[in-house]
Amino acid sequence: MSTADQVEAVVFDYGGVLTGPVRDSIAAWLHADGIDPASFSRTLKAWLSRDAPDGTPVHRLETGALSVQEFDALLAAEITTLDGRAVDPVGVLVRLFAGMRPDPAMFALARQLRDAGVRVGLLSNSWGNTYPRERIDGLFDPVVISGEVGLRKPLAAIYTLTLDRLGLPAERVLFVDDAEPNVLGARAVGMRALLHTDADTTRAALAELIPRLSPPSTTATAQC
């Protein structure tokens, strides 16, 4: 790789990248609470699809303009259980994300990148989630969370803010996300971007771009 092509920083999404798949946590919640999956899918599409109007409840939640409690109530009003009962609005998002766990392999990868001299950052759209700050603040710099900055992916401003905090040109930064619209948003501002599916595939793709990335360490993975 030429100096001009060098990746100096890798910025990771959180949910679904540094954790297991969000869809698995959602599936577990749907099953445990007896939620009709079709009612949830219909609501999510209306609020989060690429052609959703600006200012949906998801958009306002992600930018911090809507509280978790307000969102819980709005979501519960739109979905139903399989037996037609109303959904209890208290703690909906807590239950939805209850099965989401950090992925040790991805945290190990981030640490190995940093040890190889590559800066690592985090850029996440928050749904009122509680982040493991004691774990991420010491590893990632910057940490950009949508609800804290009032901006959201895939809009250009949040990528620009992240680049400003890195102090690097867009072409020297690689963004990793599990949602294609967010990958396309990063590319639109000139960043490199990678669609994440699993730790092994992402590691292989990064090793192609960053030859000095060390091979996976069993010990490092176990400690993360």
PDB file of C-alpha atoms in Angstrom:
ATOM      1  CA  MET A   1       0.000   0.000   0.000  1.00  0.00           C
ATOM      2  CA  SER A   2       1.360   3.404  -0.930  1.00  0.00           C
ATOM      3  CA  THR A   3       1.633   6.177   1.635  1.00  0.00           C
ATOM      4  CA  ALA A   4      -1.157   8.023  -0.167  1.00  0.00           C
ATOM      5  CA  ASP A   5      -3.479   5.052   0.332  1.00  0.00           C
ATOM      6  CA  GLN A   6      -2.654   4.484   3.985  1.00  0.00           C
ATOM      7  CA  VAL A   7      -5.470   3.981   6.492  1.00  0.00           C
ATOM      8  CA  GLU A   8      -4.608   5.956   9.616  1.00  0.00           C
ATOM      9  CA  ALA A   9      -7.818   5.396  11.567  1.00  0.00           C
ATOM     10  CA  VAL A  10     -10.637   2.865  11.748  1.00  0.00           C
ATOM     11  CA  VAL A  11     -13.972   4.009  13.166  1.00  0.00           C
ATOM     12  CA  PHE A  12     -16.397   1.346  14.371  1.00  0.00           C
ATOM     13  CA  ASP A  13     -20.132   1.362  14.843  1.00  0.00           C
ATOM     14  CA  TYR A  14     -21.201  -0.137  18.181  1.00  0.00           C
ATOM     15  CA  GLY A  15     -24.427  -2.187  18.021  1.00  0.00           C
ATOM     16  CA  GLY A  16     -24.088  -5.053  15.554  1.00  0.00           C
ATOM     17  CA  VAL A  17     -20.359  -4.450  15.024  1.00  0.00           C
ATOM     18  CA  LEU A  18     -18.696  -4.351  18.443  1.00  0.00           C
ATOM     19  CA  THR A  19     -21.573  -6.495  19.724  1.00  0.00           C
ATOM     20  CA  GLY A  20     -23.367  -9.548  18.435  1.00  0.00           C
ATOM     21  CA  PRO A  21     -26.079  -8.979  15.811  1.00  0.00           C
ATOM     22  CA  VAL A  22     -28.834  -6.628  16.946  1.00  0.00           C
ATOM     23  CA  ARG A  23     -31.333  -8.801  15.070  1.00  0.00           C
ATOM     24  CA  ASP A  24     -30.616 -11.667  17.459  1.00  0.00           C
ATOM     25  CA  SER A  25     -31.477  -9.514  20.481  1.00  0.00           C
ATOM     26  CA  ILE A  26     -34.627  -8.284  18.750  1.00  0.00           C
ATOM     27  CA  ALA A  27     -35.662 -11.835  17.867  1.00  0.00           C
ATOM     28  CA  ALA A  28     -35.212 -12.929  21.483  1.00  0.00           C
ATOM     29  CA  TRP A  29     -37.330  -9.985  22.688  1.00  0.00           C
ATOM     30  CA  LEU A  30     -40.089 -10.663  20.152  1.00  0.00           C
ATOM     31  CA  HIS A  31     -40.245 -14.281  21.299  1.00  0.00           C
ATOM     32  CA  ALA A  32     -40.037 -13.576  25.040  1.00  0.00           C
ATOM     33  CA  ASP A  33     -42.736 -10.867  24.985  1.00  0.00           C
ATOM     34  CA  GLY A  34     -44.922 -12.603  22.405  1.00  0.00           C
ATOM     35  CA  ILE A  35     -44.749  -9.630  20.036  1.00  0.00           C
ATOM     36  CA  ASP A  36     -46.221 -10.000  16.562  1.00  0.00           C
ATOM     37  CA  PRO A  37     -43.079  -9.698  14.367  1.00  0.00           C
ATOM     38  CA  ALA A  38     -45.074  -8.251  11.486  1.00  0.00           C
ATOM     39  CA  SER A  39     -46.273  -5.343  13.620  1.00  0.00           C
ATOM     40  CA  PHE A  40     -42.706  -4.549  14.665  1.00  0.00           C
ATOM     41  CA  SER A  41     -41.292  -4.858  11.140  1.00  0.00           C
ATOM     42  CA  ARG A  42     -44.034  -2.594   9.775  1.00  0.00           C
ATOM     43  CA  THR A  43     -43.319   0.057  12.397  1.00  0.00           C
ATOM     44  CA  LEU A  44     -39.549  -0.114  11.978  1.00  0.00           C
ATOM     45  CA  LYS A  45     -39.880   0.253   8.205  1.00  0.00           C
ATOM     46  CA  ALA A  46     -42.124   3.290   8.584  1.00  0.00           C
ATOM     47  CA  TRP A  47     -39.723   4.946  11.029  1.00  0.00           C
ATOM     48  CA  LEU A  48     -36.299   3.878   9.764  1.00  0.00           C
ATOM     49  CA  SER A  49     -36.409   2.949   6.068  1.00  0.00           C
ATOM     50  CA  ARG A  50     -34.459   5.000   3.545  1.00  0.00           C
ATOM     51  CA  ASP A  51     -37.633   6.706   2.352  1.00  0.00           C
ATOM     52  CA  ALA A  52     -38.987   7.446   5.841  1.00  0.00           C
ATOM     53  CA  PRO A  53     -39.774  11.150   6.328  1.00  0.00           C
ATOM     54  CA  ASP A  54     -37.469  13.248   8.478  1.00  0.00           C
ATOM     55  CA  GLY A  55     -38.335  13.467  12.146  1.00  0.00           C
ATOM     56  CA  THR A  56     -39.709   9.992  12.788  1.00  0.00           C
ATOM     57  CA  PRO A  57     -39.640   8.733  16.395  1.00  0.00           C
ATOM     58  CA  VAL A  58     -36.454   6.766  15.628  1.00  0.00           C
ATOM     59  CA  HIS A  59     -34.745   9.852  14.199  1.00  0.00           C
ATOM     60  CA  ARG A  60     -35.709  11.912  17.248  1.00  0.00           C
ATOM     61  CA  LEU A  61     -34.613   9.155  19.625  1.00  0.00           C
ATOM     62  CA  GLU A  62     -31.234   8.863  17.896  1.00  0.00           C
ATOM     63  CA  THR A  63     -30.557  12.590  18.175  1.00  0.00           C
ATOM     64  CA  GLY A  64     -31.696  12.846  21.786  1.00  0.00           C
ATOM     65  CA  ALA A  65     -34.801  14.882  20.960  1.00  0.00           C
ATOM     66  CA  LEU A  66     -37.087  12.110  22.248  1.00  0.00           C
ATOM     67  CA  SER A  67     -36.657  10.373  25.598  1.00  0.00           C
ATOM     68  CA  VAL A  68     -36.525   6.613  25.936  1.00  0.00           C
ATOM     69  CA  GLN A  69     -39.788   6.670  27.900  1.00  0.00           C
ATOM     70  CA  GLU A  70     -41.518   8.693  25.168  1.00  0.00           C
ATOM     71  CA  PHE A  71     -40.209   6.346  22.493  1.00  0.00           C
ATOM     72  CA  ASP A  72     -41.273   3.271  24.485  1.00  0.00           C
ATOM     73  CA  ALA A  73     -44.819   4.615  24.615  1.00  0.00           C
ATOM     74  CA  LEU A  74     -44.924   5.415  20.902  1.00  0.00           C
ATOM     75  CA  LEU A  75     -43.502   2.033  19.914  1.00  0.00           C
ATOM     76  CA  ALA A  76     -45.796   0.090  22.257  1.00  0.00           C
ATOM     77  CA  ALA A  77     -48.794   1.868  20.731  1.00  0.00           C
ATOM     78  CA  GLU A  78     -47.827   0.670  17.228  1.00  0.00           C
ATOM     79  CA  ILE A  79     -47.089  -2.994  17.939  1.00  0.00           C
ATOM     80  CA  THR A  80     -49.229  -5.848  19.248  1.00  0.00           C
ATOM     81  CA  THR A  81     -48.757  -9.241  20.786  1.00  0.00           C
ATOM     82  CA  LEU A  82     -49.508 -12.402  18.860  1.00  0.00           C
ATOM     83  CA  ASP A  83     -52.690 -12.851  20.872  1.00  0.00           C
ATOM     84  CA  GLY A  84     -53.829  -9.279  20.273  1.00  0.00           C
ATOM     85  CA  ARG A  85     -52.996  -7.784  23.660  1.00  0.00           C
ATOM     86  CA  ALA A  86     -51.625  -4.280  24.105  1.00  0.00           C
ATOM     87  CA  VAL A  87     -47.883  -4.083  24.732  1.00  0.00           C
ATOM     88  CA  ASP A  88     -46.671  -2.795  28.096  1.00  0.00           C
ATOM     89  CA  PRO A  89     -44.707   0.368  27.256  1.00  0.00           C
ATOM     90  CA  VAL A  90     -42.511   0.273  30.354  1.00  0.00           C
ATOM     91  CA  GLY A  91     -38.980  -0.869  29.520  1.00  0.00           C
ATOM     92  CA  VAL A  92     -39.594  -1.817  25.888  1.00  0.00           C
ATOM     93  CA  LEU A  93     -36.159  -0.713  24.677  1.00  0.00           C
ATOM     94  CA  VAL A  94     -34.413  -2.244  27.686  1.00  0.00           C
ATOM     95  CA  ARG A  95     -35.990  -5.598  26.817  1.00  0.00           C
ATOM     96  CA  LEU A  96     -35.316  -5.148  23.097  1.00  0.00           C
ATOM     97  CA  PHE A  97     -31.574  -4.716  23.692  1.00  0.00           C
ATOM     98  CA  ALA A  98     -31.272  -7.114  26.647  1.00  0.00           C
ATOM     99  CA  GLY A  99     -29.658  -9.836  24.522  1.00  0.00           C
ATOM    100  CA  MET A 100     -27.004  -7.604  22.952  1.00  0.00           C
ATOM    101  CA  ARG A 101     -23.517  -8.487  24.199  1.00  0.00           C
ATOM    102  CA  PRO A 102     -20.036  -7.145  23.326  1.00  0.00           C
ATOM    103  CA  ASP A 103     -18.167  -9.288  20.788  1.00  0.00           C
ATOM    104  CA  PRO A 104     -14.752 -10.161  22.305  1.00  0.00           C
ATOM    105  CA  ALA A 105     -13.241 -10.779  18.857  1.00  0.00           C
ATOM    106  CA  MET A 106     -14.120  -7.268  17.680  1.00  0.00           C
ATOM    107  CA  PHE A 107     -12.795  -5.601  20.826  1.00  0.00           C
ATOM    108  CA  ALA A 108      -9.594  -7.603  20.390  1.00  0.00           C
ATOM    109  CA  LEU A 109      -9.383  -6.434  16.773  1.00  0.00           C
ATOM    110  CA  ALA A 110      -9.765  -2.799  17.817  1.00  0.00           C
ATOM    111  CA  ARG A 111      -7.023  -3.204  20.415  1.00  0.00           C
ATOM    112  CA  GLN A 112      -4.688  -4.870  17.904  1.00  0.00           C
ATOM    113  CA  LEU A 113      -5.265  -2.050  15.441  1.00  0.00           C
ATOM    114  CA  ARG A 114      -4.339   0.479  18.079  1.00  0.00           C
ATOM    115  CA  ASP A 115      -1.255  -1.539  19.034  1.00  0.00           C
ATOM    116  CA  ALA A 116      -0.293  -1.493  15.337  1.00  0.00           C
ATOM    117  CA  GLY A 117      -0.343   2.311  15.363  1.00  0.00           C
ATOM    118  CA  VAL A 118      -3.800   2.743  13.816  1.00  0.00           C
ATOM    119  CA  ARG A 119      -6.179   5.063  15.614  1.00  0.00           C
ATOM    120  CA  VAL A 120      -9.564   3.586  16.512  1.00  0.00           C
ATOM    121  CA  GLY A 121     -12.775   5.517  17.062  1.00  0.00           C
ATOM    122  CA  LEU A 122     -16.438   4.817  17.686  1.00  0.00           C
ATOM    123  CA  LEU A 123     -19.448   6.314  15.897  1.00  0.00           C
ATOM    124  CA  SER A 124     -22.833   5.034  17.028  1.00  0.00           C
ATOM    125  CA  ASN A 125     -26.492   5.904  16.633  1.00  0.00           C
ATOM    126  CA  SER A 126     -27.917   5.617  20.138  1.00  0.00           C
ATOM    127  CA  TRP A 127     -31.385   4.337  20.953  1.00  0.00           C
ATOM    128  CA  GLY A 128     -30.980   5.424  24.537  1.00  0.00           C
ATOM    129  CA  ASN A 129     -28.610   2.510  25.068  1.00  0.00           C
ATOM    130  CA  THR A 130     -26.299   2.302  28.033  1.00  0.00           C
ATOM    131  CA  TYR A 131     -22.794   1.966  26.613  1.00  0.00           C
ATOM    132  CA  PRO A 132     -20.003   0.229  28.545  1.00  0.00           C
ATOM    133  CA  ARG A 133     -18.125   3.499  28.902  1.00  0.00           C
ATOM    134  CA  GLU A 134     -15.462   2.046  31.165  1.00  0.00           C
ATOM    135  CA  ARG A 135     -14.605  -0.283  28.301  1.00  0.00           C
ATOM    136  CA  ILE A 136     -14.898   1.990  25.286  1.00  0.00           C
ATOM    137  CA  ASP A 137     -13.518   5.279  26.623  1.00  0.00           C
ATOM    138  CA  GLY A 138     -10.078   3.842  27.242  1.00  0.00           C
ATOM    139  CA  LEU A 139      -9.867   2.216  23.823  1.00  0.00           C
ATOM    140  CA  PHE A 140     -11.640   4.474  21.334  1.00  0.00           C
ATOM    141  CA  ASP A 141     -10.886   8.109  20.566  1.00  0.00           C
ATOM    142  CA  PRO A 142     -13.045   9.815  19.557  1.00  0.00           C
ATOM    143  CA  VAL A 143     -16.300   8.364  20.878  1.00  0.00           C
ATOM    144  CA  VAL A 144     -19.176   9.969  18.960  1.00  0.00           C
ATOM    145  CA  ILE A 145     -22.674   8.947  20.078  1.00  0.00           C
ATOM    146  CA  SER A 146     -25.617  10.411  18.192  1.00  0.00           C
ATOM    147  CA  GLY A 147     -27.762  11.265  21.193  1.00  0.00           C
ATOM    148  CA  GLU A 148     -24.876  13.175  22.776  1.00  0.00           C
ATOM    149  CA  VAL A 149     -24.093  15.304  19.709  1.00  0.00           C
ATOM    150  CA  GLY A 150     -27.619  15.783  18.310  1.00  0.00           C
ATOM    151  CA  LEU A 151     -26.699  14.273  14.937  1.00  0.00           C
ATOM    152  CA  ARG A 152     -27.314  10.860  13.386  1.00  0.00           C
ATOM    153  CA  LYS A 153     -26.062   8.534  10.681  1.00  0.00           C
ATOM    154  CA  PRO A 154     -26.350   8.457   7.719  1.00  0.00           C
ATOM    155  CA  LEU A 155     -26.454  12.263   7.539  1.00  0.00           C
ATOM    156  CA  ALA A 156     -23.175  13.871   6.507  1.00  0.00           C
ATOM    157  CA  ALA A 157     -22.769  16.134   9.543  1.00  0.00           C
ATOM    158  CA  ILE A 158     -22.029  13.342  12.018  1.00  0.00           C
ATOM    159  CA  TYR A 159     -19.290  11.882   9.819  1.00  0.00           C
ATOM    160  CA  THR A 160     -17.789  15.342   9.363  1.00  0.00           C
ATOM    161  CA  LEU A 161     -17.824  15.859  13.125  1.00  0.00           C
ATOM    162  CA  THR A 162     -16.038  12.526  13.611  1.00  0.00           C
ATOM    163  CA  LEU A 163     -13.398  13.464  11.049  1.00  0.00           C
ATOM    164  CA  ASP A 164     -12.914  16.840  12.725  1.00  0.00           C
ATOM    165  CA  ARG A 165     -12.319  15.138  16.062  1.00  0.00           C
ATOM    166  CA  LEU A 166      -9.854  12.760  14.441  1.00  0.00           C
ATOM    167  CA  GLY A 167      -8.101  15.587  12.634  1.00  0.00           C
ATOM    168  CA  LEU A 168      -7.647  13.377   9.572  1.00  0.00           C
ATOM    169  CA  PRO A 169      -8.730  13.660   5.938  1.00  0.00           C
ATOM    170  CA  ALA A 170     -11.679  11.454   5.021  1.00  0.00           C
ATOM    171  CA  GLU A 171      -9.672   9.243   2.659  1.00  0.00           C
ATOM    172  CA  ARG A 172      -7.370   8.165   5.512  1.00  0.00           C
ATOM    173  CA  VAL A 173     -10.276   6.909   7.635  1.00  0.00           C
ATOM    174  CA  LEU A 174     -12.150   3.613   7.301  1.00  0.00           C
ATOM    175  CA  PHE A 175     -15.648   3.293   8.780  1.00  0.00           C
ATOM    176  CA  VAL A 176     -17.121  -0.104   9.727  1.00  0.00           C
ATOM    177  CA  ASP A 177     -20.899  -0.491  10.118  1.00  0.00           C
ATOM    178  CA  ASP A 178     -23.438  -3.301   9.783  1.00  0.00           C
ATOM    179  CA  ALA A 179     -26.078  -1.086   8.111  1.00  0.00           C
ATOM    180  CA  GLU A 180     -25.636  -0.338   4.415  1.00  0.00           C
ATOM    181  CA  PRO A 181     -27.201   3.173   4.542  1.00  0.00           C
ATOM    182  CA  ASN A 182     -24.578   4.175   7.129  1.00  0.00           C
ATOM    183  CA  VAL A 183     -21.781   2.732   4.996  1.00  0.00           C
ATOM    184  CA  LEU A 184     -23.053   4.690   2.003  1.00  0.00           C
ATOM    185  CA  GLY A 185     -23.311   7.845   4.147  1.00  0.00           C
ATOM    186  CA  ALA A 186     -19.647   7.526   5.100  1.00  0.00           C
ATOM    187  CA  ARG A 187     -18.604   7.039   1.486  1.00  0.00           C
ATOM    188  CA  ALA A 188     -20.601  10.102   0.479  1.00  0.00           C
ATOM    189  CA  VAL A 189     -18.279  12.303   2.558  1.00  0.00           C
ATOM    190  CA  GLY A 190     -15.168  10.639   1.142  1.00  0.00           C
ATOM    191  CA  MET A 191     -14.453   8.087   3.856  1.00  0.00           C
ATOM    192  CA  ARG A 192     -13.634   4.493   3.097  1.00  0.00           C
ATOM    193  CA  ALA A 193     -16.310   2.197   4.461  1.00  0.00           C
ATOM    194  CA  LEU A 194     -16.802  -1.497   5.088  1.00  0.00           C
ATOM    195  CA  LEU A 195     -20.081  -3.364   5.605  1.00  0.00           C
ATOM    196  CA  HIS A 196     -19.638  -5.618   8.646  1.00  0.00           C
ATOM    197  CA  THR A 197     -21.083  -9.114   8.718  1.00  0.00           C
ATOM    198  CA  ASP A 198     -18.868 -10.940  11.219  1.00  0.00           C
ATOM    199  CA  ALA A 199     -15.532 -10.571  12.993  1.00  0.00           C
ATOM    200  CA  ASP A 200     -13.550 -12.924  10.764  1.00  0.00           C
ATOM    201  CA  THR A 201     -14.660 -11.258   7.532  1.00  0.00           C
ATOM    202  CA  THR A 202     -13.993  -7.766   8.874  1.00  0.00           C
ATOM    203  CA  ARG A 203     -10.560  -8.775  10.168  1.00  0.00           C
ATOM    204  CA  ALA A 204      -9.644 -10.255   6.773  1.00  0.00           C
ATOM    205  CA  ALA A 205     -10.750  -7.083   4.980  1.00  0.00           C
ATOM    206  CA  LEU A 206      -8.774  -4.875   7.363  1.00  0.00           C
ATOM    207  CA  ALA A 207      -5.672  -7.063   7.021  1.00  0.00           C
ATOM    208  CA  GLU A 208      -5.771  -6.437   3.268  1.00  0.00           C
ATOM    209  CA  LEU A 209      -5.749  -2.685   3.872  1.00  0.00           C
ATOM    210  CA  ILE A 210      -3.432  -2.675   6.892  1.00  0.00           C
ATOM    211  CA  PRO A 211      -0.710  -5.308   6.385  1.00  0.00           C
ATOM    212  CA  ARG A 212       0.879  -4.554   9.761  1.00  0.00           C
ATOM    213  CA  LEU A 213      -2.264  -5.720  11.562  1.00  0.00           C
ATOM    214  CA  SER A 214      -1.187  -8.606  13.756  1.00  0.00           C
ATOM    215  CA  PRO A 215      -2.812 -12.039  13.530  1.00  0.00           C
ATOM    216  CA  PRO A 216      -5.589 -12.723  16.066  1.00  0.00           C
ATOM    217  CA  SER A 217      -4.342 -13.454  19.557  1.00  0.00           C
ATOM    218  CA  THR A 218      -6.204 -16.116  21.507  1.00  0.00           C
ATOM    219  CA  THR A 219      -5.049 -14.558  24.760  1.00  0.00           C
ATOM    220  CA  ALA A 220      -6.090 -11.046  23.734  1.00  0.00           C
ATOM    221  CA  THR A 221      -9.483 -12.283  22.604  1.00  0.00           C
ATOM    222  CA  ALA A 222     -10.060 -14.109  25.862  1.00  0.00           C
ATOM    223  CA  GLN A 223      -9.248 -10.996  27.895  1.00  0.00           C
ATOM    224  CA  CYS A 224     -11.568  -8.635  26.032  1.00  0.00           C
TER     225      CYS A 224
END
